[in-house]
Every structure is written in C-alpha cells, then in structure tokens.
Coordinates of C-alpha atoms and ligand atoms in Angstrom, one line a residue:
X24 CA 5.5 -17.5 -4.5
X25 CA 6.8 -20.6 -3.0
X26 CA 6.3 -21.1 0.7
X27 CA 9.7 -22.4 2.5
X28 CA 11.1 -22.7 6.0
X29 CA 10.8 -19.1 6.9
X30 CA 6.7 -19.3 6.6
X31 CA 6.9 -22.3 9.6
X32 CA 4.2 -21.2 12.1
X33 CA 6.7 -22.5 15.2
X34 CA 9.7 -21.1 14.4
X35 CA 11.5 -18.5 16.4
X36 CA 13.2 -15.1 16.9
X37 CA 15.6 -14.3 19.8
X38 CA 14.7 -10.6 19.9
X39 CA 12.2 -10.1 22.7
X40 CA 8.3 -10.2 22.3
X41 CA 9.0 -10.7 18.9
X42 CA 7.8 -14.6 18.3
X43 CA 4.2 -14.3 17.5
X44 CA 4.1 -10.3 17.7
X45 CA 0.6 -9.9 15.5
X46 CA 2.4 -7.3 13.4
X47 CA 5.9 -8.1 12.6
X48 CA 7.0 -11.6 13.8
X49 CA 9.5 -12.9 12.7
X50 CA 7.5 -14.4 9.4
X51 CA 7.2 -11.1 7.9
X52 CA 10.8 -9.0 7.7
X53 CA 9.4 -6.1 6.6
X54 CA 12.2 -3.6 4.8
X55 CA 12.1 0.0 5.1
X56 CA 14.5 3.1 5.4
X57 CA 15.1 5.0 9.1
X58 CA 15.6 9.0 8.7
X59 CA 18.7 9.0 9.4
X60 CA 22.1 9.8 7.9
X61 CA 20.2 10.3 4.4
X62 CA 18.7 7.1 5.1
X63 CA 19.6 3.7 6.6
X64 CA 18.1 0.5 5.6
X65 CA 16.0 -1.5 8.4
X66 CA 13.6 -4.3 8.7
X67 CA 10.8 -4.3 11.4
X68 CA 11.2 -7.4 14.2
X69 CA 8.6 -6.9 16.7
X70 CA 9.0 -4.3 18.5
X71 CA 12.8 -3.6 17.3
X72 CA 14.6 -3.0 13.8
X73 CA 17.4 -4.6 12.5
X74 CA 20.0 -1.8 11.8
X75 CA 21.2 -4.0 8.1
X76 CA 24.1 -1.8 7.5
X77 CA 25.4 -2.4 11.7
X78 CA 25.0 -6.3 11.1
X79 CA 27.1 -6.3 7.7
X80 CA 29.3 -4.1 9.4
X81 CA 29.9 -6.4 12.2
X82 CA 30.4 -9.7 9.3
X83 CA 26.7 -10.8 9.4
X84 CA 25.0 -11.2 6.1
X85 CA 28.3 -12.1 4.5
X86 CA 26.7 -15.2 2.5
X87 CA 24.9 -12.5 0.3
X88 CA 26.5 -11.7 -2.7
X89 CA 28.2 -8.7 -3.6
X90 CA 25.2 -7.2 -5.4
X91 CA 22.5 -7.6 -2.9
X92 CA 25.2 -6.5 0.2
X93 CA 25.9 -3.1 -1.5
X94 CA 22.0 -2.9 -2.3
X95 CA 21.6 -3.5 1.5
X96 CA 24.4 -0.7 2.4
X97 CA 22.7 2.1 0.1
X98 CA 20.4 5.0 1.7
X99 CA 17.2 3.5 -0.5
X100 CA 15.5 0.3 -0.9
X101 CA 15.5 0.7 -5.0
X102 CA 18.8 -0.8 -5.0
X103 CA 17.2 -4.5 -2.9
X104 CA 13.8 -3.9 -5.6
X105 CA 16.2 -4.1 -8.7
X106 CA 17.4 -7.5 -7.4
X107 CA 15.7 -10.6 -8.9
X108 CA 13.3 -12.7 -7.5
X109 CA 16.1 -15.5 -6.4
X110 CA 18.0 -12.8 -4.9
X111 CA 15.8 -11.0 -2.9
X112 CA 14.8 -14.4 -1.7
X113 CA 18.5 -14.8 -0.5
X114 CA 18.2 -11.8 1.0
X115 CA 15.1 -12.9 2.8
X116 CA 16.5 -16.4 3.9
X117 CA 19.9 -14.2 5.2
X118 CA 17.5 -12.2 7.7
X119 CA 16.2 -14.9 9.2
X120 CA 19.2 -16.7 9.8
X121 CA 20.4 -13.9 11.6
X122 CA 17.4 -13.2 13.4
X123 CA 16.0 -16.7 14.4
X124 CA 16.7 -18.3 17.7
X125 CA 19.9 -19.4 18.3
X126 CA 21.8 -17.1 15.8
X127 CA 25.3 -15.8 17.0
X128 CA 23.6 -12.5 16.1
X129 CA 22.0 -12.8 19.6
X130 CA 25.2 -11.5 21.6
X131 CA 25.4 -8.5 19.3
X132 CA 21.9 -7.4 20.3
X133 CA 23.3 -3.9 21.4
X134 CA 25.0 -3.1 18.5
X135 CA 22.6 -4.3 15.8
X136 CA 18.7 -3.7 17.0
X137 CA 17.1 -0.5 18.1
X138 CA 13.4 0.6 19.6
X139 CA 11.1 0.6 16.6
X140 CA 9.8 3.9 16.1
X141 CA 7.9 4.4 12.8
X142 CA 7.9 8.4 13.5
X143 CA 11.4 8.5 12.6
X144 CA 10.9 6.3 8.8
X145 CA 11.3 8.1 5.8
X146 CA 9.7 6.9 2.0
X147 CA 11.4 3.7 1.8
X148 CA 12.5 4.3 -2.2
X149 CA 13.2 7.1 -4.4
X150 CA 10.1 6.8 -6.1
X151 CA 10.9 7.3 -9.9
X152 CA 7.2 7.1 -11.6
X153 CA 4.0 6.6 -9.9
X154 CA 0.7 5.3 -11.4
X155 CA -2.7 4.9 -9.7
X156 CA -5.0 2.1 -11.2
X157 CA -8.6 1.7 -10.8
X158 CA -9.3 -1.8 -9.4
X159 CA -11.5 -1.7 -6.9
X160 CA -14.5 -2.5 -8.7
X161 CA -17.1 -2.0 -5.8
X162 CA -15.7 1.6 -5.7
X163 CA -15.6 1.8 -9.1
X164 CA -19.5 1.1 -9.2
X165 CA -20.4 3.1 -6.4
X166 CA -18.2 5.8 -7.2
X167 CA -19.6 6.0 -10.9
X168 CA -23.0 5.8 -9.7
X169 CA -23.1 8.9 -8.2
X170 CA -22.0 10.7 -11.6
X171 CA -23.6 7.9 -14.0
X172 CA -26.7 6.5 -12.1
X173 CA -27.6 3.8 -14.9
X174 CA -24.3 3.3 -16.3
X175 CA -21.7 3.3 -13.1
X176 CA -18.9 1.1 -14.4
X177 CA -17.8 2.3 -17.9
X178 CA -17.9 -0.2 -21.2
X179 CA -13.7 -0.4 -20.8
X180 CA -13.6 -1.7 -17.1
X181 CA -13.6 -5.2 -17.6
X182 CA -11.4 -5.4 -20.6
X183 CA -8.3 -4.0 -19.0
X184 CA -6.9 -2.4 -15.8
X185 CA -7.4 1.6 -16.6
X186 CA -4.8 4.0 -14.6
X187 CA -3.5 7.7 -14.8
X188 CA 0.0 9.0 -14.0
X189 CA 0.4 10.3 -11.0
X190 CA 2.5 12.9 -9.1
X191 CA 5.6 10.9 -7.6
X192 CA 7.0 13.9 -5.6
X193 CA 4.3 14.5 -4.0
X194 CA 4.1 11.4 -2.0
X195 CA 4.7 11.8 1.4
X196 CA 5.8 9.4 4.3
X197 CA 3.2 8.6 7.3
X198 CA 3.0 11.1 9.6
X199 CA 3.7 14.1 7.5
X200 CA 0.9 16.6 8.0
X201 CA -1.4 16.8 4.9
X202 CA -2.5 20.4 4.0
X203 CA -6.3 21.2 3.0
X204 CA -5.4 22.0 -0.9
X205 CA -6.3 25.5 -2.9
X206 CA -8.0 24.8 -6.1
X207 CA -10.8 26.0 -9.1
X208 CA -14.5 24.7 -7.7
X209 CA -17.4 24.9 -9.6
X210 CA -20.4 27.8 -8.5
X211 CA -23.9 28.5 -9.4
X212 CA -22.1 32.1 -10.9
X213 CA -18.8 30.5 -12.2
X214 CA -15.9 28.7 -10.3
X215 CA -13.9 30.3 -7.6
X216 CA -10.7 29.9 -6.1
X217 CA -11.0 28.0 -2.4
X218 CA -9.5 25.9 -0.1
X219 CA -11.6 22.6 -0.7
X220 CA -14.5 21.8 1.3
X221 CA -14.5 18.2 0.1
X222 CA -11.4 16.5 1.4
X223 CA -11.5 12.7 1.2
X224 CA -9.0 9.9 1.7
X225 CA -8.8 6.6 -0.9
X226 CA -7.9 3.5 0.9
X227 CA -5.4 1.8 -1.7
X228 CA -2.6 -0.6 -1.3
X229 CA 0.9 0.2 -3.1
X230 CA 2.7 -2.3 -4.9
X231 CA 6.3 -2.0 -5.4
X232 CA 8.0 -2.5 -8.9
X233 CA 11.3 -4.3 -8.6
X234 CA 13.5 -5.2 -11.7
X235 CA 12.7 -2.6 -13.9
X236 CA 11.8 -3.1 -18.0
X237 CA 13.3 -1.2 -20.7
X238 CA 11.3 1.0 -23.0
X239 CA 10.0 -1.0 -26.1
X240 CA 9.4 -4.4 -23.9
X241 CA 7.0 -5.8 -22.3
X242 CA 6.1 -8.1 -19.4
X243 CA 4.5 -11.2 -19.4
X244 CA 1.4 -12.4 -17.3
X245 CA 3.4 -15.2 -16.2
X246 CA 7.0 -13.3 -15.4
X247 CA 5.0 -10.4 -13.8
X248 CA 5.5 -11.2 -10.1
X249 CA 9.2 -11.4 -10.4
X250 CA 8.8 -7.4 -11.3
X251 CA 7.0 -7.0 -7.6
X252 CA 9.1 -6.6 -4.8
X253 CA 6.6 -5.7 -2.6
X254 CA 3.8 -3.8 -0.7
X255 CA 2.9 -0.7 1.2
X256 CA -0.4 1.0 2.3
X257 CA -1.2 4.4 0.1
X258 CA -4.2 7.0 0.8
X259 CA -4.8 8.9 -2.6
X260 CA -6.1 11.7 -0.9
X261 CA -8.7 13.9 -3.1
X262 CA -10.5 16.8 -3.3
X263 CA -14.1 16.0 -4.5
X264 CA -15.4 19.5 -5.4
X265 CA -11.7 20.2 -7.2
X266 CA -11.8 16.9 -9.2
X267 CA -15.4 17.2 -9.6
X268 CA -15.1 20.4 -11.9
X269 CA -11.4 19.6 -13.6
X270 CA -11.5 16.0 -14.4
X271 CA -12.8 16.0 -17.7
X272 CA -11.4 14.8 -20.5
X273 CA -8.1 14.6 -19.1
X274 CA -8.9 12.6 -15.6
X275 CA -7.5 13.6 -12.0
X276 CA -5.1 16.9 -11.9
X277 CA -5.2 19.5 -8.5
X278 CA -7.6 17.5 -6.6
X279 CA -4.7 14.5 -6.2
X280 CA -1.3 15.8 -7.2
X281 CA -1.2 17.7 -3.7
X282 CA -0.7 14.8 -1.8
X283 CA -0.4 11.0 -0.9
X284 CA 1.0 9.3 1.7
X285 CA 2.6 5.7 2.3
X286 CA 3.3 3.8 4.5
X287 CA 6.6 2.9 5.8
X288 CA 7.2 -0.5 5.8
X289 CA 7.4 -3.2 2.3
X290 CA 6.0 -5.9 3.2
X291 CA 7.6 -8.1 0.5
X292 CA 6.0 -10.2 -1.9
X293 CA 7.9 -13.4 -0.1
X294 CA 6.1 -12.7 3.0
X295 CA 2.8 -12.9 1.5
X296 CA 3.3 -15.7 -0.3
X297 CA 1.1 -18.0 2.1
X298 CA -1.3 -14.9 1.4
X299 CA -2.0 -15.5 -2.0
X300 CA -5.8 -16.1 -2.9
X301 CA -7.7 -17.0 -6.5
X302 CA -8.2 -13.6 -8.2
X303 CA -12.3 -12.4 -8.3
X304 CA -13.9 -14.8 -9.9
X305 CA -15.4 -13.2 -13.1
X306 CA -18.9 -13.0 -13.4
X307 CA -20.8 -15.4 -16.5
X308 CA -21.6 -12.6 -18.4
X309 CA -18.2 -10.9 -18.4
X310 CA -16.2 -10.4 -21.4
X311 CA -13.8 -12.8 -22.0
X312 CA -10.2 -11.8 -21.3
X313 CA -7.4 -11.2 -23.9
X314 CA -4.9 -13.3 -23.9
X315 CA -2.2 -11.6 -22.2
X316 CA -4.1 -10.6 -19.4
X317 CA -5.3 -14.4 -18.9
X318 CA -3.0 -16.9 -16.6
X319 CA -4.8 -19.7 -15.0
X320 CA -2.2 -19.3 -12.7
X321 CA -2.9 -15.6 -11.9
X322 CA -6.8 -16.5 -11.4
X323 CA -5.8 -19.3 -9.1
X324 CA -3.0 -17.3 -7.1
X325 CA -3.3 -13.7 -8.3
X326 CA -5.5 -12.1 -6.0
X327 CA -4.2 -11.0 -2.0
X328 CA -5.6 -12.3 1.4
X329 CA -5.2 -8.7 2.9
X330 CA -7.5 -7.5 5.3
X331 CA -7.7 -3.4 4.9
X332 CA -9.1 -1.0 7.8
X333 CA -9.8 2.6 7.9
X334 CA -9.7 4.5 11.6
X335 CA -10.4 8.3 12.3
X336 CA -9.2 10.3 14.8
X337 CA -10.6 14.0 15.2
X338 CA -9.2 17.0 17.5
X339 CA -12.2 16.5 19.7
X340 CA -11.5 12.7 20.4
X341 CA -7.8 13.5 21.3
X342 CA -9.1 16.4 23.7
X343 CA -10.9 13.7 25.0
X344 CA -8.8 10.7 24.7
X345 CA -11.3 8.9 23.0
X346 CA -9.2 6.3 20.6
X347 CA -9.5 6.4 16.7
X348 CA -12.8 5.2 15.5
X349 CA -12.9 2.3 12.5
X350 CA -15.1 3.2 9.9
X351 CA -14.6 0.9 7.6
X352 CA -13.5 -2.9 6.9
X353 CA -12.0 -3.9 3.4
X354 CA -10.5 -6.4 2.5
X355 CA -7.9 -6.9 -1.2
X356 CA -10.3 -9.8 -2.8
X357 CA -12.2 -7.1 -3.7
X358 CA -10.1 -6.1 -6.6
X359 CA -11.4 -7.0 -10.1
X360 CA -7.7 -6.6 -11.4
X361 CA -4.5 -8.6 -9.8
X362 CA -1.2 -6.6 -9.1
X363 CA 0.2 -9.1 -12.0
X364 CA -2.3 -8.0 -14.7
X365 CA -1.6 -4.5 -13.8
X366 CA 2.0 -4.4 -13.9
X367 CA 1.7 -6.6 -17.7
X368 CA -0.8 -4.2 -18.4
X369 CA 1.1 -1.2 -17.5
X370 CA 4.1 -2.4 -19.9
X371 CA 2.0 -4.4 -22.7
X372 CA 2.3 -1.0 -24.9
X373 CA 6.0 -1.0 -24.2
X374 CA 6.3 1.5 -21.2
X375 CA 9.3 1.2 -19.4
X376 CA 9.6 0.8 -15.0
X377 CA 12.2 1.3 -12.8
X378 CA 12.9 0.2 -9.8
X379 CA 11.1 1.7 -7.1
X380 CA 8.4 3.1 -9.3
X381 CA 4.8 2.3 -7.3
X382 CA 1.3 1.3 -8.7
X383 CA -1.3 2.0 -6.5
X384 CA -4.3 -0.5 -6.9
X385 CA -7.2 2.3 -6.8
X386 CA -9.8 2.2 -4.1
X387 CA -10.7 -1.0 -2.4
X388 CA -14.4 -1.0 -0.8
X389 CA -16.9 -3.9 -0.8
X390 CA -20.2 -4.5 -2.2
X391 CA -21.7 -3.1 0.8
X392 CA -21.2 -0.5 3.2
X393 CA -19.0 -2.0 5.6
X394 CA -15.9 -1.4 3.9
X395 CA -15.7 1.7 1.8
X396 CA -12.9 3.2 0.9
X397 CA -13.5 6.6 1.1
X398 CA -15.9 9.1 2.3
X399 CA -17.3 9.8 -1.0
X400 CA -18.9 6.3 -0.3
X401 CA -19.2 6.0 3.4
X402 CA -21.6 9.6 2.9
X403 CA -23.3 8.8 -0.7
X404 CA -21.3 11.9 -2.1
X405 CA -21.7 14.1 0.9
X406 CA -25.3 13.6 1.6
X407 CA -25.6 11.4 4.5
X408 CA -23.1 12.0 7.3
X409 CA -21.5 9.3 9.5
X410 CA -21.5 9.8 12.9
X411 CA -17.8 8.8 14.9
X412 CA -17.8 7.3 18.4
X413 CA -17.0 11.3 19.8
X414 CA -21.1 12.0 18.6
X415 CA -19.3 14.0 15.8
X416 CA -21.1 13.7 11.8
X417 CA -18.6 13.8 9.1
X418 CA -19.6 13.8 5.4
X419 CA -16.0 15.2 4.1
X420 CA -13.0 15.8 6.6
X421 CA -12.3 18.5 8.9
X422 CA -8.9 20.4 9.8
X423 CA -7.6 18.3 12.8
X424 CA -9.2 15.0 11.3
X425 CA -6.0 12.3 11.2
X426 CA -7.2 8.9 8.7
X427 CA -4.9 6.1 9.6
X428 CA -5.0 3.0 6.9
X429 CA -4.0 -0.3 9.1
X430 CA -3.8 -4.0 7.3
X431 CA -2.7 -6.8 8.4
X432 CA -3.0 -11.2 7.1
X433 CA -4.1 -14.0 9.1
X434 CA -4.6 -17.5 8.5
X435 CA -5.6 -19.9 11.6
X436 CA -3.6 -22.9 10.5
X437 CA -0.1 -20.1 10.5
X438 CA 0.0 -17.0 12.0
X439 CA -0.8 -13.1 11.5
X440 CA 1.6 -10.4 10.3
X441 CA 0.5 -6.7 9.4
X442 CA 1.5 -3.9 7.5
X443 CA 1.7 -1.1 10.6
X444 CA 0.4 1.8 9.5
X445 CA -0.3 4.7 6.9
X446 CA -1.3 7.9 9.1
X447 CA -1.7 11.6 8.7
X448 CA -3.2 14.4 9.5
X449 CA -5.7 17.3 7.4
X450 CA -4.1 20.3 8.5
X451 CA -5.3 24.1 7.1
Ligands
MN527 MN1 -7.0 6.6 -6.3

C-alpha cells in the first residue's frame, strides 16, 4: 500500500478535462471491461477510456511483461487480478506513463481513447464464487434490533467476520433492470406465493480477490492485501417479507439470489492506497482478537477512507425532472471487520479463491440515521416512511424506483477520485 509518483497531487494527464476530473483523474486508473466484442479491457480517464488492447496494439505498454500484456489483451479482468501485487503495480505505473503529460501516446489520441460511456460496460470479471459478509456493524445492530430488541448483535460478531455464499450468476452489471422477485411470504392463514412487497437495496462495497489460494491453504493477516486487486460498489438487493419467513436456520435464499448489481469500474487497491485509514477502533469491553485475525498493521492501515452515498430516483421525479434525491450518507470506517481479516478469514479453514471471485462487505450505515444502508433502516422495518424531495413517502421501493450507490475519496492535502456509479432500476 505504498504511495509513489503516481499518487502526486500536481501531476498531469494530456487527455482533456481529465487533470483534476473529481471522479477519475488521472490518480485513479480505474479498470473495467467495455461490451464489446465479448469484452475489451478499458480504464476510465476523465471523461474518456483508454482502449488497452488499441495502445498494445499500436507498441504502447510494451515494458510489461509477457504475463501481464496477454492478461491486458483477454475479454476479462481475472486474468490482471491473478497477477501479483508487484505486477499489477507495473501495470499501474505502465498506464500512467502512457497517459501523463507529455507521453508520445498523445499523437495517437484517435486511435487509442473513446467517449466514456458507462451504459455500454459489462461485469468487469467472470465472477467464479461470490460471498457476502456482514461487517457493517451499525447495520448489524440496527438491523438485529428489529428481530432481537435486547440482544441485536449476536454473541459470534465480534469474534470473527460471519458471511454466506452467495449467488455469483446472478450478479448483474449497473444499469440492468432489476425485476420485483416472486417468492413464499408469511400470512396470518399460512404463506402465499407473491411478488414481494418489501423490496430493499443493501449499500455494500465489493472487494475484488486477485491471486487466488489453493484448497487446503490459507492466507495470512499480513499477505492478505496482496490477494485484493480491488474495489467495486455492490447493492445486495433483498426482499424483506421473503427473507423474513425463509431465513432460518439456513440464512438468506430467494429474498437475495434474484439479484445484485455492481458497479463497473475496479478501482484498484493501488489507488486507494493514500486512502487507507486505522481499522474501527475496538471498544474496551470487546473480546480480544485471535491471533490470526490480529495485525497491528491491519488496525493501523486496514480500514478504508471511502465516503458511500445512496440517491433515489422515482418515475414521478423523472416525469418531472426533478434529479435523484440522497438519502443517505455512509461512509467505510464504519465497518467493524477490514477487507484483510475477511479475506484471512474466508480461507483460515482452508477454502480456496480464484481470481475474480468477490466478497461483498455487508451493509455499511452509521450509528445514526444519516447514513443507513438500506430501507429496512432508513423506515425502522417499514414503519415510518421517508419522504423524497418529489413529496413522495417510501417505506419499501416501488416499480419505477432506480437506487444509484455513488462513492468517491478525498483528502484536502491530494485530490478526490470516485467510484462512478452502481445504478438500476425495480422493474415489475
Ligand atoms: Mn448483504
């Protein structure tokens, strides 16, 4: 997580409007895959993308080695996440080179960048295994509170990051319309069969696994980051009155695997290294930690400086064109667990990962109600409706209703980059 020449606040990019663009200066380099052709590799500049595959084609990029080039030609980003740490570094120091002031790259400007347009993205890996954590402790509280009034959080949460399995083919890219699922819901004369009248989002960041493990190892606190090449914004979506009914003893099943969506961009772990923060500081009377799940290092650099938004937009508001509402403010510190102690939790048994497979952190809300991360929060279960800036109340989502995720990182002394977005619509 070492910060270098590429994190310089000053330094430059040729390609227009893109030298302190909030979102995607040149500081941040974000990889992801354009729709096109099966897939073609990208990474956001400003406004623009870098087409990767035109620029090798045209003898840019030719310092790489032979490994990370054909990683760089392929139709999917697994192939960059299996690299190691030093070489996806390289890989990061390459695309500067090329896009920074001054590069030769300049005169091929044409042939090499195009109009960003994150409509036209698709998932950026082949997403092998997906597992969805439960870090967000705030959530985690308020969440169980509603079910367990005096005993919210239960006796296992602070001894070690729980998670299910989740559905990795259902996850969608941003912008894919999100249908309203079917499902068993409980009823005063037994459950019926019914299109869910609880449809929430979960506002979660995805972290990327990139050298995978093989079965029977395990991965220390201390190599952990090396294993993450990055991350993405995820919305678990869920279906309260499904879960509600199904989720015991077994945990989640219809009321998540119909659907989640990410984000299109990786923003990679090296361009968050200046956005590294002390993990949450563990309260006096918490237990203390095993061993492999302690690192001073990981308490003193483990956590993320992420700031997370939520922003509604209903069919009413685009009638009237009213812009999305923000209904909440979040912010990564909040996690109890770090993306380190999840990813050595996740193999200390001996599971394997591949590249590409994606842990999702859970919900991230805060203490109070300024950030929650989903409507089961923002309405107290469904009992207090919020109003949006149309005049319309919400306590669960409506047909119509689009929930966009947007984060970004700012420091005053360097500069801001952001994540662009994670958006889709509820459709019927
Ligand atoms: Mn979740």
């Amino acid at each position: 997580m070492r910060i270098d020449h590429t994190h310089e606040p000053d330094c430059r990019s040729w390609v227009p409007d893109a030298t302190g663009h909030k979102t995607f200066p040149l500081q941040n380099l974000p990889m992801g895959v354009l729709d096109e052709g099966g897939g073609r590799i990208v990474v956001a500049i400003g406004d623009y993308v870098l087409d990767v595959q035109a620029a090798l084609d045209l003898g840019y990029l030719s310092a790489l080695d032979h490994a990370a080039q054909t990683a760089l030609r392929s139709s999917r980003l697994n192939g960059w996440m299996q690299l190691d740490a030093p070489a996806r570094l390289q890989v990061r120091h390459a695309l500067f080179e090329l896009l920074k002031q001054e590069s030769p790259a300049q005169r091929h400007q044409l042939q090499i960048l195009r109009e960003r347009n994150d409509s036209l993205m698709r998932l950026p890996a082949d997403i092998g295994d997906y597992t969805d954590f439960y870090c967000g402790i705030h959530h985690a509280v308020k969440a169980g509170s509603l079910f367990r009034p005096d005993n919210p959080l239960l006796p296992n949460y602070k001894h070690l990051p729980i998670a299910y399995h989740g559905r990795s083919s259902s996850i969608v890219p941003s912008g894919q319309p999100v249908c309203r699922p079917r499902g068993q819901v409980e009823r005063e004369n037994g459950p019926e069969l019914q299109l869910s009248e609880r449809m929430d989002f979960e506002l979660e960041l995805g972290v990327w696994v990139g050298p995978g493990t093989s079965q029977g190892t395990s991965v220390s606190l201390e190599q952990a980051e090396n294993h993450i090449a990055g991350y993405s914004l995820f919305n678990d979506w869920s279906a309260r009155d499904i879960q509600a009914w199904e989720y015991r003893p077994l945990g989640p099943f219809q009321g998540k695997n119909f659907a989640s969506t990410l984000s299109p961009w990786v923003i990679t772990a090296d361009a968050l290294a200046p956005f590294r923060r002390s993990a949450m500081q563990r309260a006096k009377d918490d237990p203390p930690l095993l061993d492999y799940l302690k690192s001073s290092q990981d308490q003193a650099h483990g956590g993320l400086d992420i700031h997370l938004d939520v922003h509604v937009s209903t069919a009413l508001m685009r009638t009237q064109n009213l812009e999305a509402c923000t209904i909440s403010n979040s912010h990564a510190q909040h996690l109890y667990w770090t993306p380190a102690q999840m990813l050595t939790q996740h193999t200390v048994g001996g599971c394997n990962l591949r590249s590409g497979d994606l842990m999702a952190t859970g919900t991230i809300s805060t203490p109070d109600d300024s950030g929650n991360g989903s409507l089961l929060e923002l309405t107290k279960g469904g009992s207090t409706p919020i109003t949006l800036s149309s005049g319309e109340q919400r306590t669960f989502l409506e047909d119509g209703d689009e929930v966009i995720f947007t984060a970004y990182c700012a420091r005053d002394d360097l500069y801001s980059i952001g994540f662009g977005e994670c958006r889709a619509r509820v459709v019927e």
